[in-house]
């Protein structure tokens, strides 16, 4: 059994740790709310854009001309790995890294061997992880400092340009989708070429006027829609990060509380033993004098 | 007619309007009640709307799309 002073210092340290984790939990909760609002705000835009696009594609048969939908086989692959700059959020970062690595080894093993697989890391954790494993990595870590559409869209644009220029033939996104504060859904989806959706039953047969022309509009809308998709993935990941950190910190706080309780018990026991010992000494000392 | 102006970061405007003037790629045009369905891309410029009580409002947008469909107008702008 440790002595009293040792236990006391230990208790003090656990207490400060608990303070830190609970403060981090509060901060994450506040950030989570903000991130969640951002996703909720983008949903109408993404939804409306999708509506217009699907209205459009009904009256358009030649989606094949679309430079973003060309399937050139699997030659050069880009993995866009989205996670966070900071740690202390449970398995959040590790899960994404693991998933991306798995994807790289299983799906694109040949490209990996031939050096035709690049990683675009959004988040320091992904960057460190893949640099350590000697992947060719580009990174965009500064994004999270001010996360808005203006900062995300150039990145999306450069990815799209690399695709249309033939630098990459396939682009995948790997990220955590935000479901709720406690749950993230690990997602990997094909970003480019565009996966054609099955045409749902069309109910609106409206004859639209197009200005300047149908083709022009499609050319304008598809990149926009892709950019939004990209932005949305990043927002999702951002919200998921704060959710994950909040849960992790909540657990850490709980654990610290448990530990503290246990230590308190030890401390009191040790204290009692030492007092009993002292009394015993005094009493036996007095006995000896009387005797 | 019901107008919604949406950007990736927020919903800028929703409400009943009498008139919307937008900077179309092929030239500025106005949308009044019962306008034919139209989809048009927009250039950077000023959007003018006249509300039910005849008050005017202006928004500066940078690129966008407008969809008019049965007196429902959706204006998607990249930035306002």
mmCIF file of C-alpha atoms in Angstrom:
data_model
loop_
_atom_site.group_PDB
_atom_site.id
_atom_site.type_symbol
_atom_site.label_atom_id
_atom_site.label_comp_id
_atom_site.label_asym_id
_atom_site.label_seq_id
_atom_site.Cartn_x
_atom_site.Cartn_y
_atom_site.Cartn_z
ATOM 1 C CA UNK A 1 0.000 0.000 0.000
ATOM 2 C CA UNK A 2 1.329 3.365 -1.063
ATOM 3 C CA UNK A 3 1.851 5.939 1.587
ATOM 4 C CA UNK A 4 -0.454 8.874 2.206
ATOM 5 C CA UNK A 5 1.540 11.510 0.431
ATOM 6 C CA UNK A 6 1.915 9.443 -2.718
ATOM 7 C CA UNK A 7 -1.798 8.892 -2.949
ATOM 8 C CA UNK A 8 -2.472 12.565 -2.358
ATOM 9 C CA UNK A 9 -0.243 13.654 -5.268
ATOM 10 C CA UNK A 10 -1.793 11.056 -7.501
ATOM 11 C CA UNK A 11 -5.262 12.311 -6.627
ATOM 12 C CA UNK A 12 -4.286 15.870 -7.410
ATOM 13 C CA UNK A 13 -2.951 14.848 -10.808
ATOM 14 C CA UNK A 14 -6.047 12.843 -11.682
ATOM 15 C CA UNK A 15 -8.176 15.788 -10.631
ATOM 16 C CA UNK A 16 -6.393 18.195 -12.969
ATOM 17 C CA UNK A 17 -6.601 15.686 -15.791
ATOM 18 C CA UNK A 18 -10.302 15.415 -15.220
ATOM 19 C CA UNK A 19 -10.599 19.151 -15.334
ATOM 20 C CA UNK A 20 -8.809 19.268 -18.662
ATOM 21 C CA UNK A 21 -10.849 16.508 -20.246
ATOM 22 C CA UNK A 22 -14.126 17.952 -19.093
ATOM 23 C CA UNK A 23 -13.135 21.368 -20.431
ATOM 24 C CA UNK A 24 -12.227 19.773 -23.767
ATOM 25 C CA UNK A 25 -15.566 18.075 -23.777
ATOM 26 C CA UNK A 26 -17.343 21.392 -23.372
ATOM 27 C CA UNK A 27 -15.295 22.975 -26.140
ATOM 28 C CA UNK A 28 -16.030 20.081 -28.470
ATOM 29 C CA UNK A 29 -19.707 20.284 -27.669
ATOM 30 C CA UNK A 30 -19.765 23.941 -28.648
ATOM 31 C CA UNK A 31 -17.768 23.291 -31.815
ATOM 32 C CA UNK A 32 -19.967 20.351 -32.645
ATOM 33 C CA UNK A 33 -23.035 22.535 -32.536
ATOM 34 C CA UNK A 34 -21.423 24.955 -34.948
ATOM 35 C CA UNK A 35 -20.275 22.212 -37.305
ATOM 36 C CA UNK A 36 -23.676 20.622 -37.204
ATOM 37 C CA UNK A 37 -25.312 23.885 -38.154
ATOM 38 C CA UNK A 38 -22.961 24.177 -41.103
ATOM 39 C CA UNK A 39 -24.063 20.801 -42.405
ATOM 40 C CA UNK A 40 -27.683 21.602 -41.878
ATOM 41 C CA UNK A 41 -27.195 24.831 -43.774
ATOM 42 C CA UNK A 42 -25.583 23.177 -46.746
ATOM 43 C CA UNK A 43 -28.201 20.477 -47.048
ATOM 44 C CA UNK A 44 -30.842 22.674 -48.739
ATOM 45 C CA UNK A 45 -28.282 23.926 -51.237
ATOM 46 C CA UNK A 46 -27.039 20.462 -52.048
ATOM 47 C CA UNK A 47 -30.598 19.179 -52.236
ATOM 48 C CA UNK A 48 -31.811 21.953 -54.525
ATOM 49 C CA UNK A 49 -28.782 21.582 -56.747
ATOM 50 C CA UNK A 50 -29.465 17.891 -56.994
ATOM 51 C CA UNK A 51 -33.120 18.591 -57.874
ATOM 52 C CA UNK A 52 -32.186 20.972 -60.648
ATOM 53 C CA UNK A 53 -29.615 18.584 -61.970
ATOM 54 C CA UNK A 54 -32.031 15.687 -62.024
ATOM 55 C CA UNK A 55 -34.720 17.853 -63.664
ATOM 56 C CA UNK A 56 -32.118 18.719 -66.196
ATOM 57 C CA UNK A 57 -30.819 15.271 -66.877
ATOM 58 C CA UNK A 58 -34.320 14.037 -67.605
ATOM 59 C CA UNK A 59 -34.491 16.292 -70.601
ATOM 60 C CA UNK A 60 -30.927 15.477 -71.497
ATOM 61 C CA UNK A 61 -29.841 12.180 -72.929
ATOM 62 C CA UNK A 62 -26.175 12.784 -73.622
ATOM 63 C CA UNK A 63 -24.648 12.691 -70.173
ATOM 64 C CA UNK A 64 -21.817 10.738 -71.770
ATOM 65 C CA UNK A 65 -20.297 13.916 -73.124
ATOM 66 C CA UNK A 66 -19.637 14.932 -69.603
ATOM 67 C CA UNK A 67 -15.865 15.118 -69.025
ATOM 68 C CA UNK A 68 -16.352 14.152 -65.372
ATOM 69 C CA UNK A 69 -18.010 10.859 -66.133
ATOM 70 C CA UNK A 70 -15.437 9.280 -68.430
ATOM 71 C CA UNK A 71 -14.299 5.901 -67.210
ATOM 72 C CA UNK A 72 -10.730 5.419 -68.384
ATOM 73 C CA UNK A 73 -10.001 2.263 -66.466
ATOM 74 C CA UNK A 74 -7.823 2.147 -63.383
ATOM 75 C CA UNK A 75 -4.510 3.665 -64.114
ATOM 76 C CA UNK A 76 -3.727 6.407 -61.706
ATOM 77 C CA UNK A 77 -5.677 6.674 -58.512
ATOM 78 C CA UNK A 78 -6.021 9.490 -56.029
ATOM 79 C CA UNK A 79 -7.234 8.817 -52.530
ATOM 80 C CA UNK A 80 -8.565 11.838 -50.726
ATOM 81 C CA UNK A 81 -8.282 11.013 -47.047
ATOM 82 C CA UNK A 82 -10.149 13.369 -44.782
ATOM 83 C CA UNK A 83 -9.610 13.381 -41.044
ATOM 84 C CA UNK A 84 -8.437 15.869 -38.472
ATOM 85 C CA UNK A 85 -5.434 17.934 -37.455
ATOM 86 C CA UNK A 86 -5.706 17.064 -33.802
ATOM 87 C CA UNK A 87 -5.822 13.915 -31.771
ATOM 88 C CA UNK A 88 -7.666 12.960 -28.604
ATOM 89 C CA UNK A 89 -10.776 11.923 -30.414
ATOM 90 C CA UNK A 90 -10.863 8.169 -29.945
ATOM 91 C CA UNK A 91 -10.615 6.051 -33.051
ATOM 92 C CA UNK A 92 -11.688 8.858 -35.344
ATOM 93 C CA UNK A 93 -8.391 9.396 -37.148
ATOM 94 C CA UNK A 94 -7.126 5.848 -36.940
ATOM 95 C CA UNK A 95 -10.270 4.421 -38.481
ATOM 96 C CA UNK A 96 -10.029 6.626 -41.533
ATOM 97 C CA UNK A 97 -6.332 5.894 -41.946
ATOM 98 C CA UNK A 98 -6.868 2.191 -41.620
ATOM 99 C CA UNK A 99 -9.721 2.188 -44.094
ATOM 100 C CA UNK A 100 -7.720 4.172 -46.625
ATOM 101 C CA UNK A 101 -4.728 1.891 -46.231
ATOM 102 C CA UNK A 102 -6.917 -1.131 -46.680
ATOM 103 C CA UNK A 103 -8.443 0.386 -49.788
ATOM 104 C CA UNK A 104 -4.994 1.103 -51.142
ATOM 105 C CA UNK A 105 -3.782 -2.442 -50.552
ATOM 106 C CA UNK A 106 -6.817 -4.403 -51.618
ATOM 107 C CA UNK A 107 -8.511 -2.399 -54.326
ATOM 108 C CA UNK A 108 -5.534 -0.695 -55.830
ATOM 109 C CA UNK A 109 -2.688 -3.070 -55.070
ATOM 110 C CA UNK A 110 -1.308 -2.896 -58.593
ATOM 111 C CA UNK A 111 -1.355 0.866 -58.740
ATOM 112 C CA UNK A 112 0.333 0.939 -55.370
ATOM 113 C CA UNK A 113 3.177 -1.225 -56.588
ATOM 114 C CA UNK A 114 3.543 0.769 -59.757
ATOM 115 C CA UNK A 115 3.646 4.022 -57.831
ATOM 116 C CA UNK A 116 0.434 5.182 -59.438
ATOM 117 C CA UNK A 117 -1.407 5.846 -56.251
ATOM 118 C CA UNK A 118 -1.368 9.258 -54.663
ATOM 119 C CA UNK A 119 -2.880 10.415 -51.437
ATOM 120 C CA UNK A 120 -4.322 13.828 -50.810
ATOM 121 C CA UNK A 121 -4.352 14.193 -47.066
ATOM 122 C CA UNK A 122 -6.751 16.649 -45.545
ATOM 123 C CA UNK A 123 -5.812 16.643 -41.888
ATOM 124 C CA UNK A 124 -2.438 16.320 -40.231
ATOM 125 C CA UNK A 125 -3.098 12.862 -38.913
ATOM 126 C CA UNK A 126 -3.651 11.401 -42.360
ATOM 127 C CA UNK A 127 -0.614 13.245 -43.652
ATOM 128 C CA UNK A 128 1.678 11.855 -40.957
ATOM 129 C CA UNK A 129 0.275 8.376 -41.323
ATOM 130 C CA UNK A 130 0.821 8.157 -45.061
ATOM 131 C CA UNK A 131 4.146 9.951 -45.123
ATOM 132 C CA UNK A 132 5.455 7.428 -42.646
ATOM 133 C CA UNK A 133 4.412 4.679 -45.016
ATOM 134 C CA UNK A 134 6.136 6.285 -47.980
ATOM 135 C CA UNK A 135 3.096 7.119 -49.994
ATOM 136 C CA UNK A 136 3.251 10.074 -52.275
ATOM 137 C CA UNK A 137 1.259 12.558 -50.285
ATOM 138 C CA UNK A 138 0.029 16.047 -50.835
ATOM 139 C CA UNK A 139 -1.630 17.769 -47.992
ATOM 140 C CA UNK A 140 -4.078 20.495 -47.143
ATOM 141 C CA UNK A 141 -3.851 20.961 -43.422
ATOM 142 C CA UNK A 142 -4.593 24.631 -43.098
ATOM 143 C CA UNK A 143 -8.126 24.104 -44.221
ATOM 144 C CA UNK A 144 -9.588 23.649 -40.795
ATOM 145 C CA UNK A 145 -8.492 27.060 -39.563
ATOM 146 C CA UNK A 146 -11.253 28.688 -41.497
ATOM 147 C CA UNK A 147 -13.513 26.139 -42.981
ATOM 148 C CA UNK A 148 -15.815 27.635 -45.570
ATOM 149 C CA UNK A 149 -16.735 27.121 -49.149
ATOM 150 C CA UNK A 150 -14.235 29.670 -50.449
ATOM 151 C CA UNK A 151 -11.349 27.689 -49.036
ATOM 152 C CA UNK A 152 -12.605 24.267 -49.983
ATOM 153 C CA UNK A 153 -13.620 24.975 -53.536
ATOM 154 C CA UNK A 154 -10.079 25.598 -54.901
ATOM 155 C CA UNK A 155 -9.017 22.189 -53.595
ATOM 156 C CA UNK A 156 -12.030 20.524 -55.146
ATOM 157 C CA UNK A 157 -11.331 22.420 -58.338
ATOM 158 C CA UNK A 158 -7.730 21.260 -58.506
ATOM 159 C CA UNK A 159 -8.782 17.658 -57.905
ATOM 160 C CA UNK A 160 -11.350 17.922 -60.673
ATOM 161 C CA UNK A 161 -8.853 19.528 -63.007
ATOM 162 C CA UNK A 162 -6.339 16.779 -62.343
ATOM 163 C CA UNK A 163 -9.029 14.323 -63.313
ATOM 164 C CA UNK A 164 -10.091 16.020 -66.529
ATOM 165 C CA UNK A 165 -6.449 16.536 -67.506
ATOM 166 C CA UNK A 166 -5.927 12.802 -67.222
ATOM 167 C CA UNK A 167 -3.566 12.935 -64.278
ATOM 168 C CA UNK A 168 -5.869 10.644 -62.351
ATOM 169 C CA UNK A 169 -8.402 8.166 -63.585
ATOM 170 C CA UNK A 170 -10.176 7.565 -60.368
ATOM 171 C CA UNK A 171 -10.670 9.655 -57.285
ATOM 172 C CA UNK A 172 -11.885 8.240 -54.017
ATOM 173 C CA UNK A 173 -12.967 10.021 -50.859
ATOM 174 C CA UNK A 174 -12.423 8.379 -47.492
ATOM 175 C CA UNK A 175 -13.974 10.163 -44.540
ATOM 176 C CA UNK A 176 -16.202 9.888 -41.501
ATOM 177 C CA UNK A 177 -19.785 10.728 -42.137
ATOM 178 C CA UNK A 178 -21.549 12.450 -39.314
ATOM 179 C CA UNK A 179 -24.573 10.621 -38.023
ATOM 180 C CA UNK A 180 -24.890 11.897 -34.504
ATOM 181 C CA UNK A 181 -22.566 12.966 -31.737
ATOM 182 C CA UNK A 182 -21.746 9.404 -30.745
ATOM 183 C CA UNK A 183 -21.756 7.710 -34.137
ATOM 184 C CA UNK A 184 -19.644 8.256 -37.205
ATOM 185 C CA UNK A 185 -20.112 6.250 -40.329
ATOM 186 C CA UNK A 186 -16.845 5.428 -42.013
ATOM 187 C CA UNK A 187 -17.403 6.094 -45.680
ATOM 188 C CA UNK A 188 -15.405 5.599 -48.813
ATOM 189 C CA UNK A 189 -17.017 6.744 -51.985
ATOM 190 C CA UNK A 190 -16.060 7.274 -55.561
ATOM 191 C CA UNK A 191 -15.814 10.954 -56.307
ATOM 192 C CA UNK A 192 -14.735 10.781 -59.933
ATOM 193 C CA UNK A 193 -15.723 9.600 -62.462
ATOM 194 C CA UNK A 194 -19.285 10.330 -61.551
ATOM 195 C CA UNK A 195 -21.331 7.272 -60.821
ATOM 196 C CA UNK A 196 -24.480 7.565 -62.848
ATOM 197 C CA UNK A 197 -27.532 7.302 -60.682
ATOM 198 C CA UNK A 198 -30.325 5.069 -61.731
ATOM 199 C CA UNK A 199 -32.973 7.300 -63.166
ATOM 200 C CA UNK A 200 -35.890 7.396 -60.831
ATOM 201 C CA UNK A 201 -39.382 7.598 -62.193
ATOM 202 C CA UNK A 202 -39.786 11.084 -63.494
ATOM 203 C CA UNK A 203 -42.905 12.775 -62.310
ATOM 204 C CA UNK A 204 -42.229 16.301 -63.421
ATOM 205 C CA UNK A 205 -42.331 16.725 -67.137
ATOM 206 C CA UNK A 206 -41.804 20.412 -67.385
ATOM 207 C CA UNK A 207 -40.558 21.998 -70.526
ATOM 208 C CA UNK A 208 -37.849 24.256 -69.314
ATOM 209 C CA UNK A 209 -36.389 27.138 -71.182
ATOM 210 C CA UNK A 210 -32.634 26.997 -71.038
ATOM 211 C CA UNK A 211 -30.345 29.938 -71.021
ATOM 212 C CA UNK A 212 -27.795 30.069 -72.566
ATOM 213 C CA UNK A 213 -28.121 26.414 -73.591
ATOM 214 C CA UNK A 214 -28.661 23.030 -72.081
ATOM 215 C CA UNK A 215 -25.074 21.972 -72.596
ATOM 216 C CA UNK A 216 -23.706 25.133 -71.072
ATOM 217 C CA UNK A 217 -25.845 24.686 -68.026
ATOM 218 C CA UNK A 218 -24.817 21.101 -67.567
ATOM 219 C CA UNK A 219 -21.207 22.134 -67.930
ATOM 220 C CA UNK A 220 -21.746 24.739 -65.256
ATOM 221 C CA UNK A 221 -23.800 22.669 -62.876
ATOM 222 C CA UNK A 222 -21.857 19.443 -62.742
ATOM 223 C CA UNK A 223 -18.606 20.949 -61.465
ATOM 224 C CA UNK A 224 -20.644 22.941 -59.002
ATOM 225 C CA UNK A 225 -22.383 19.862 -57.774
ATOM 226 C CA UNK A 226 -19.053 18.059 -57.430
ATOM 227 C CA UNK A 227 -17.586 20.906 -55.455
ATOM 228 C CA UNK A 228 -20.545 20.839 -53.156
ATOM 229 C CA UNK A 229 -20.155 17.112 -52.710
ATOM 230 C CA UNK A 230 -16.539 17.628 -51.742
ATOM 231 C CA UNK A 231 -17.361 20.441 -49.371
ATOM 232 C CA UNK A 232 -20.051 18.395 -47.800
ATOM 233 C CA UNK A 233 -17.707 15.484 -47.169
ATOM 234 C CA UNK A 234 -15.338 17.831 -45.368
ATOM 235 C CA UNK A 235 -18.098 19.372 -43.303
ATOM 236 C CA UNK A 236 -19.346 15.929 -42.425
ATOM 237 C CA UNK A 237 -15.898 14.892 -41.306
ATOM 238 C CA UNK A 238 -15.488 18.064 -39.302
ATOM 239 C CA UNK A 239 -18.727 17.548 -37.421
ATOM 240 C CA UNK A 240 -17.893 13.890 -36.907
ATOM 241 C CA UNK A 241 -14.514 14.861 -35.475
ATOM 242 C CA UNK A 242 -16.030 17.075 -32.843
ATOM 243 C CA UNK A 243 -18.631 14.465 -32.074
ATOM 244 C CA UNK A 244 -15.944 11.817 -31.662
ATOM 245 C CA UNK A 245 -13.825 14.066 -29.489
ATOM 246 C CA UNK A 246 -16.786 14.927 -27.320
ATOM 247 C CA UNK A 247 -17.585 11.272 -26.744
ATOM 248 C CA UNK A 248 -13.945 10.398 -26.106
ATOM 249 C CA UNK A 249 -13.545 13.217 -23.623
ATOM 250 C CA UNK A 250 -16.776 12.317 -21.933
ATOM 251 C CA UNK A 251 -15.498 8.808 -21.408
ATOM 252 C CA UNK A 252 -12.162 10.106 -20.172
ATOM 253 C CA UNK A 253 -13.909 12.322 -17.648
ATOM 254 C CA UNK A 254 -15.982 9.405 -16.426
ATOM 255 C CA UNK A 255 -12.904 7.252 -16.098
ATOM 256 C CA UNK A 256 -11.101 9.948 -14.152
ATOM 257 C CA UNK A 257 -14.058 10.225 -11.794
ATOM 258 C CA UNK A 258 -14.007 6.469 -11.186
ATOM 259 C CA UNK A 259 -10.285 6.517 -10.607
ATOM 260 C CA UNK A 260 -10.619 9.373 -8.194
ATOM 261 C CA UNK A 261 -13.238 7.506 -6.211
ATOM 262 C CA UNK A 262 -10.991 4.483 -5.938
ATOM 263 C CA UNK A 263 -8.019 6.575 -4.896
ATOM 264 C CA UNK A 264 -10.105 8.308 -2.267
ATOM 265 C CA UNK A 265 -11.013 4.927 -0.813
ATOM 266 C CA UNK A 266 -7.363 3.869 -0.729
ATOM 267 C CA UNK A 267 -6.422 7.161 0.833
ATOM 268 C CA UNK A 268 -8.999 6.892 3.597
ATOM 269 C CA UNK A 269 -8.016 3.313 4.316
ATOM 270 C CA UNK A 270 -4.359 4.237 4.534
ATOM 271 C CA UNK A 271 -5.203 7.171 6.754
ATOM 272 C CA UNK A 272 -7.269 4.999 9.070
ATOM 273 C CA UNK A 273 -4.514 2.426 9.344
ATOM 274 C CA UNK A 274 -1.966 5.036 10.226
ATOM 275 C CA UNK A 275 -4.234 6.606 12.873
ATOM 276 C CA UNK A 276 -4.973 3.221 14.380
ATOM 277 C CA UNK A 277 -1.260 2.560 14.494
ATOM 278 C CA UNK A 278 -0.584 5.840 16.255
ATOM 279 C CA UNK A 279 -3.297 5.306 18.869
ATOM 280 C CA UNK A 280 -1.975 1.855 19.496
ATOM 281 C CA UNK A 281 1.484 3.269 20.091
ATOM 282 C CA UNK A 282 0.220 5.930 22.500
ATOM 283 C CA UNK A 283 -1.944 3.505 24.433
ATOM 284 C CA UNK A 284 0.783 0.933 24.765
ATOM 285 C CA UNK A 285 3.214 3.674 25.781
ATOM 286 C CA UNK A 286 0.838 4.815 28.559
ATOM 287 C CA UNK A 287 0.345 1.208 29.643
ATOM 288 C CA UNK A 288 4.078 0.812 29.973
ATOM 289 C CA UNK A 289 4.340 3.941 32.174
ATOM 290 C CA UNK A 290 1.473 2.812 34.438
ATOM 291 C CA UNK A 291 2.728 -0.699 34.719
ATOM 292 C CA UNK B 1 -44.240 33.791 -56.188
ATOM 293 C CA UNK B 2 -41.982 32.209 -53.664
ATOM 294 C CA UNK B 3 -38.293 32.954 -53.829
ATOM 295 C CA UNK B 4 -35.436 31.152 -52.131
ATOM 296 C CA UNK B 5 -31.871 32.365 -52.346
ATOM 297 C CA UNK B 6 -29.472 29.721 -51.118
ATOM 298 C CA UNK B 7 -25.684 29.701 -50.836
ATOM 299 C CA UNK B 8 -23.469 26.866 -49.603
ATOM 300 C CA UNK B 9 -23.059 28.653 -46.289
ATOM 301 C CA UNK B 10 -26.580 29.837 -45.584
ATOM 302 C CA UNK B 11 -30.070 30.567 -46.770
ATOM 303 C CA UNK B 12 -30.030 34.241 -47.620
ATOM 304 C CA UNK B 13 -33.627 34.933 -48.423
ATOM 305 C CA UNK B 14 -36.966 33.212 -48.477
ATOM 306 C CA UNK B 15 -40.302 34.847 -49.044
ATOM 307 C CA UNK B 16 -43.012 36.012 -51.389
ATOM 308 C CA UNK B 17 -41.864 38.420 -54.065
ATOM 309 C CA UNK B 18 -43.411 40.300 -56.945
ATOM 310 C CA UNK B 19 -40.412 40.592 -59.179
ATOM 311 C CA UNK B 20 -36.920 39.213 -59.453
ATOM 312 C CA UNK B 21 -34.274 40.656 -61.698
ATOM 313 C CA UNK B 22 -31.189 38.549 -62.247
ATOM 314 C CA UNK B 23 -27.949 38.881 -64.238
ATOM 315 C CA UNK B 24 -28.332 35.962 -66.653
ATOM 316 C CA UNK B 25 -25.372 34.765 -68.674
ATOM 317 C CA UNK B 26 -27.081 35.927 -71.841
ATOM 318 C CA UNK B 27 -28.146 39.212 -70.349
ATOM 319 C CA UNK B 28 -30.137 40.473 -67.439
ATOM 320 C CA UNK B 29 -33.769 39.438 -67.220
ATOM 321 C CA UNK B 30 -36.744 39.787 -64.932
ATOM 322 C CA UNK B 31 -39.072 37.157 -63.628
ATOM 323 C CA UNK B 32 -42.677 38.140 -62.945
ATOM 324 C CA UNK B 33 -45.600 36.060 -61.831
ATOM 325 C CA UNK B 34 -46.413 33.019 -63.977
ATOM 326 C CA UNK B 35 -43.125 33.106 -65.790
ATOM 327 C CA UNK B 36 -42.448 30.119 -67.998
ATOM 328 C CA UNK B 37 -40.218 27.464 -66.418
ATOM 329 C CA UNK B 38 -36.618 28.348 -67.030
ATOM 330 C CA UNK B 39 -33.184 27.267 -65.894
ATOM 331 C CA UNK B 40 -30.431 29.742 -66.436
ATOM 332 C CA UNK B 41 -26.911 30.268 -65.283
ATOM 333 C CA UNK B 42 -26.080 33.633 -63.797
ATOM 334 C CA UNK B 43 -23.083 35.890 -63.965
ATOM 335 C CA UNK B 44 -21.707 37.911 -61.117
ATOM 336 C CA UNK B 45 -23.909 40.911 -60.587
ATOM 337 C CA UNK B 46 -26.799 42.421 -58.718
ATOM 338 C CA UNK B 47 -30.027 40.608 -58.015
ATOM 339 C CA UNK B 48 -32.955 42.905 -57.487
ATOM 340 C CA UNK B 49 -36.126 41.745 -55.851
ATOM 341 C CA UNK B 50 -39.364 43.589 -55.231
ATOM 342 C CA UNK B 51 -41.281 42.299 -52.261
ATOM 343 C CA UNK B 52 -45.035 42.193 -51.807
ATOM 344 C CA UNK B 53 -45.085 45.579 -50.128
ATOM 345 C CA UNK B 54 -43.163 47.147 -53.033
ATOM 346 C CA UNK B 55 -39.946 47.482 -51.081
ATOM 347 C CA UNK B 56 -36.837 46.727 -53.089
ATOM 348 C CA UNK B 57 -33.889 44.639 -52.036
ATOM 349 C CA UNK B 58 -30.535 44.045 -53.681
ATOM 350 C CA UNK B 59 -28.080 41.211 -53.394
ATOM 351 C CA UNK B 60 -24.639 40.971 -54.929
ATOM 352 C CA UNK B 61 -23.994 37.480 -56.151
ATOM 353 C CA UNK B 62 -21.017 35.832 -57.767
ATOM 354 C CA UNK B 63 -22.178 33.248 -60.268
ATOM 355 C CA UNK B 64 -25.147 31.059 -59.739
ATOM 356 C CA UNK B 65 -28.109 29.278 -61.195
ATOM 357 C CA UNK B 66 -31.755 30.168 -61.196
ATOM 358 C CA UNK B 67 -34.616 27.760 -61.612
ATOM 359 C CA UNK B 68 -38.130 29.036 -62.105
ATOM 360 C CA UNK B 69 -40.853 26.467 -61.881
ATOM 361 C CA UNK B 70 -44.551 27.117 -61.306
ATOM 362 C CA UNK B 71 -44.038 30.338 -59.387
ATOM 363 C CA UNK B 72 -41.349 28.802 -57.232
ATOM 364 C CA UNK B 73 -37.957 30.342 -57.762
ATOM 365 C CA UNK B 74 -34.750 28.847 -56.516
ATOM 366 C CA UNK B 75 -31.640 30.911 -56.830
ATOM 367 C CA UNK B 76 -28.421 29.126 -56.022
ATOM 368 C CA UNK B 77 -25.520 31.511 -55.639
ATOM 369 C CA UNK B 78 -21.922 30.714 -54.810
ATOM 370 C CA UNK B 79 -21.507 33.823 -52.744
ATOM 371 C CA UNK B 80 -23.703 36.726 -51.741
#
